[in-house]
Short mmCIF file of C-alpha atoms in Angstrom, two decimals:
data_model
loop_
_atom_site.label_atom_id
_atom_site.label_comp_id
_atom_site.label_asym_id
_atom_site.label_seq_id
_atom_site.Cartn_x
_atom_site.Cartn_y
_atom_site.Cartn_z
CA MET A 155 118.39 84.98 77.53
CA LYS A 156 114.83 84.38 77.43
CA GLU A 157 114.44 84.77 81.03
CA ILE A 158 116.27 87.87 81.07
CA TYR A 159 114.01 89.12 78.42
CA ASP A 160 110.93 88.15 80.29
CA LYS A 161 112.05 90.04 83.34
CA ILE A 162 112.83 93.01 81.43
CA GLN A 163 109.34 92.89 80.08
CA ASP A 164 107.94 92.66 83.71
CA ILE A 165 109.94 95.68 84.75
CA ASN A 166 108.85 97.59 81.65
CA ILE A 167 105.06 96.68 82.73
CA ILE A 168 105.71 97.95 86.22
CA LEU A 169 107.27 101.27 85.13
CA LYS A 170 104.47 101.92 82.62
CA ARG A 171 101.65 101.19 84.87
CA SER A 172 102.97 102.86 87.99
CA PHE A 173 101.99 106.68 88.63
CA ILE A 174 105.03 108.80 89.70
CA ASP A 175 104.56 112.13 91.48
CA LEU A 176 108.04 113.54 92.33
CA GLY A 177 106.54 116.03 94.67
CA LYS A 178 105.34 113.19 97.00
CA PRO A 179 107.60 111.19 99.55
CA LEU A 180 108.71 107.75 98.31
CA ALA A 181 107.59 108.60 94.81
CA TYR A 182 109.10 105.36 93.47
CA GLN A 183 107.65 103.13 96.32
CA GLU A 184 105.31 100.82 94.13
CA VAL A 185 107.97 100.54 91.50
CA VAL A 186 110.66 99.51 93.94
CA GLU A 187 108.51 97.09 95.75
CA LYS A 188 107.52 95.24 92.49
CA SER A 189 110.91 95.42 91.00
CA ALA A 190 112.50 93.78 94.03
CA LYS A 191 110.51 90.71 93.38
CA VAL A 192 111.44 90.61 89.91
CA LEU A 193 114.99 91.05 90.50
CA GLU A 194 114.74 88.92 93.70
CA SER A 195 116.94 91.54 95.40
CA SER A 196 116.08 94.09 98.01
CA LEU A 197 116.39 97.45 96.52
CA PHE A 198 116.20 101.23 97.63
CA ILE A 199 116.65 104.42 95.52
CA ILE A 200 118.08 107.68 97.07
CA ASP A 201 118.05 111.07 95.10
CA THR A 202 120.84 113.69 95.01
CA LYS A 203 119.18 115.62 97.86
CA ARG A 204 119.71 112.28 99.93
CA ASN A 205 115.99 111.48 100.06
CA CYS A 206 114.61 107.98 99.80
CA LEU A 207 112.37 107.59 96.65
CA GLY A 208 111.48 104.11 97.51
CA TYR A 209 112.30 100.68 99.19
CA GLY A 210 111.24 97.08 98.63
CA PHE A 211 112.53 93.68 99.69
CA THR A 212 112.66 90.11 98.36
CA ASP A 213 110.25 87.52 99.58
CA SER A 214 113.04 86.17 102.09
CA ASP A 215 113.57 89.78 103.39
CA ASN A 216 109.86 90.63 103.35
CA SER A 217 109.73 91.01 107.17
CA TYR A 218 111.64 94.21 106.82
CA GLN A 219 108.72 95.92 104.76
CA ASP A 220 106.93 96.56 108.11
CA ASP A 221 110.13 97.14 110.29
CA ILE A 222 109.57 100.68 111.97
CA ASN A 223 113.13 101.64 112.29
CA LEU A 224 113.79 100.96 108.61
CA GLN A 225 110.53 102.73 107.80
CA ASN A 226 111.65 105.85 109.81
CA PHE A 227 114.90 105.74 108.26
CA PHE A 228 113.79 105.69 104.63
CA ILE A 229 111.09 108.27 105.23
CA TYR A 230 112.41 110.73 107.60
CA GLN A 231 116.17 110.31 107.89
CA LYS A 232 119.01 110.78 105.21
CA ILE A 233 122.34 109.44 104.61
CA SER A 234 125.30 111.92 105.65
CA LYS A 235 126.58 114.44 103.14
CA ASP A 236 129.92 112.72 103.09
CA ILE A 237 128.64 109.49 101.89
CA SER A 238 126.43 111.16 99.47
CA SER A 239 129.47 112.97 98.03
CA GLN A 240 131.17 109.83 97.59
CA LEU A 241 128.19 108.07 95.79
CA LEU A 242 127.82 110.92 93.40
CA ASN A 243 131.61 110.52 92.38
CA HIS A 244 130.67 106.84 91.16
CA TYR A 245 129.84 106.99 87.59
CA GLU A 246 129.34 103.17 86.93
CA MET A 247 127.79 100.23 88.75
CA SER A 248 129.94 99.36 91.80
CA ALA A 249 131.47 95.97 92.64
CA SER A 250 129.34 93.79 95.05
CA LEU A 251 131.02 94.11 98.46
CA PRO A 252 129.98 92.68 101.94
CA MET A 253 128.05 95.06 103.95
CA ALA A 254 131.12 95.51 106.53
CA GLN A 255 133.37 96.68 103.65
CA SER A 256 130.69 98.65 101.68
CA ILE A 257 130.12 102.46 101.46
CA LEU A 258 126.95 102.07 103.50
CA GLU A 259 128.74 100.48 106.49
CA PRO A 260 128.78 103.73 108.64
CA VAL A 261 124.89 103.80 108.13
CA LYS A 262 123.96 101.60 111.09
CA GLU A 263 120.36 101.74 110.41
CA ILE A 264 121.13 99.76 107.00
CA SER A 265 124.21 97.70 107.86
CA SER A 266 123.05 96.62 111.30
CA LYS A 267 119.89 95.13 109.63
CA PHE A 268 121.74 93.48 106.88
CA PRO A 269 125.27 92.48 108.07
CA ASN A 270 125.40 89.33 105.88
CA LYS A 271 124.25 91.04 102.59
CA PHE A 272 126.38 92.19 99.73
CA LEU A 273 125.89 95.83 98.68
CA SER A 274 125.92 97.02 95.08
CA PHE A 275 124.91 100.48 93.80
CA LEU A 276 124.84 102.31 90.45
CA PRO A 277 124.00 105.89 89.37
CA ILE A 278 120.46 106.93 88.14
CA GLU A 279 121.01 109.44 85.14
CA GLY A 280 118.84 110.99 82.66
CA ASN A 281 119.28 113.74 80.17
CA HIS A 282 123.00 114.05 81.06
CA LEU A 283 121.92 114.64 84.91
CA ARG A 284 122.65 112.67 87.88
CA LEU A 285 119.45 112.13 89.51
CA GLY A 286 120.15 109.50 92.24
CA THR A 287 121.53 106.12 93.17
CA LEU A 288 119.96 102.51 93.17
CA PHE A 289 121.10 100.16 95.89
CA LEU A 290 120.78 96.36 95.70
CA LEU A 291 121.18 93.98 98.73
CA THR A 292 121.83 90.53 97.73
CA ASP A 293 122.90 87.21 99.35
CA SER A 294 125.90 86.73 97.16
CA PRO A 295 127.95 88.94 94.82
CA LEU A 296 125.84 90.20 91.87
CA GLU A 297 125.48 87.91 89.02
CA GLU A 298 125.69 89.08 85.33
CA GLU A 299 122.02 88.58 84.64
CA LYS A 300 121.08 90.70 87.55
CA ARG A 301 123.54 93.45 86.61
CA ILE A 302 121.95 93.50 83.19
CA LEU A 303 118.30 93.90 84.82
CA VAL A 304 119.39 96.42 87.24
CA ASP A 305 121.26 98.53 84.65
CA PHE A 306 117.96 98.33 82.48
CA LEU A 307 115.90 99.47 85.67
CA SER A 308 118.30 102.44 86.54
CA THR A 309 118.32 103.49 82.92
CA PHE A 310 114.47 103.56 82.48
CA ILE A 311 113.95 105.25 85.93
CA GLY A 312 116.50 107.78 85.06
CA ASN A 313 114.92 108.57 81.58
CA GLN A 314 111.38 108.71 83.24
CA MET A 315 112.56 111.17 86.01
CA SER A 316 114.33 113.52 83.69
CA TYR A 317 111.10 113.69 81.51
CA ILE A 318 108.91 114.34 84.40
CA MET A 319 111.19 116.99 85.72
CA LEU A 320 111.57 118.65 82.46
CA ALA A 321 107.78 118.65 81.97
CA GLU A 322 107.35 120.20 85.43
CA LEU A 323 110.02 122.93 84.59
CA GLU A 324 108.12 123.69 81.41
CA GLY A 325 104.83 124.11 83.12
CA GLN A 326 106.54 126.52 85.59
CA ARG A 327 108.13 128.55 82.74
CA ARG A 328 104.68 128.78 80.93
CA ASN A 329 103.23 129.88 84.37
CA GLU A 330 105.88 132.54 84.76
CA THR A 331 105.34 133.77 81.36
CA PHE A 332 101.74 134.14 81.71
CA VAL A 333 102.12 135.99 85.10
CA SER A 334 104.77 138.22 83.61
CA LEU A 335 102.43 139.03 80.58
CA VAL A 336 99.52 139.75 82.84
CA GLN A 337 101.64 142.10 85.00
CA SER A 338 102.84 144.04 82.00
CA LEU A 339 99.34 144.99 80.86
CA SER A 340 97.82 148.36 81.58
CA ARG A 341 94.51 148.74 83.45
CA SER A 342 92.51 148.89 80.39
CA GLU A 343 94.32 146.08 78.65
CA LEU A 344 93.79 144.08 81.78
CA GLU A 345 90.02 144.82 81.79
CA ALA A 346 89.75 143.75 78.19
CA PHE A 347 91.77 140.50 78.88
CA LYS A 348 89.43 139.72 81.68
CA SER A 349 86.31 140.17 79.38
CA ILE A 350 87.77 137.81 76.89
CA ILE A 351 88.39 135.17 79.43
CA GLU A 352 84.87 135.64 80.85
CA LYS A 353 83.39 135.20 77.34
CA ILE A 354 85.30 132.10 76.75
CA ASP A 355 84.16 130.77 80.04
CA ARG A 356 80.63 131.22 79.24
CA LYS A 357 80.85 129.82 75.75
CA THR A 358 82.40 126.69 77.23
CA ARG A 359 79.87 126.52 79.69
CA LYS A 360 77.08 126.57 77.16
CA SER A 361 78.96 123.84 75.10
CA LEU A 362 79.22 121.56 78.16
CA LYS A 363 75.46 121.93 78.76
CA ILE A 364 74.81 120.60 75.22
CA PHE A 365 76.61 117.45 75.73
CA ILE A 366 75.16 116.82 79.28
#
């Protein structure tokens, strides 16, 4: 139990210290690379738009980190809409299946590289929204300890992603409200508003000079 707790703490630290920008490709790359080492499993995350958010490998699979074909797949390609639809219909962690029997067997970019691995996957959810899917590649069926750890990882990522998305939506709402307000002003009101902003700007500049 202590080993599980220590690994949960390690994952918690990774997530807290990693900067996430969902507007950039492979937004969770750093998180997934480091989490793969903690979980001793190769990992990758795909969102609901079929984009990869990050991928990482165990020490034994580390040679794949620089595999150009895999990099191109994760960065530029997507799983099929049919497979994505099947994944989104799974609401719990899957059973660990040999790659040849798994949902990703048709994805030759993955299955041909890891023919002897077992595949497990589970949903990433946050704020009652499905946000993506977390995949694990292991040498044997997933053990209970890893099931607990990966469930914690997916839950934390889901909560974090939903918080970031809600913050971005709130920012967009405020911007749209501000634009709507400005557009509703008459010419004289707009000139008065502009004058107020300029006065505030001048006062701010003066205050900054005092501290410099």
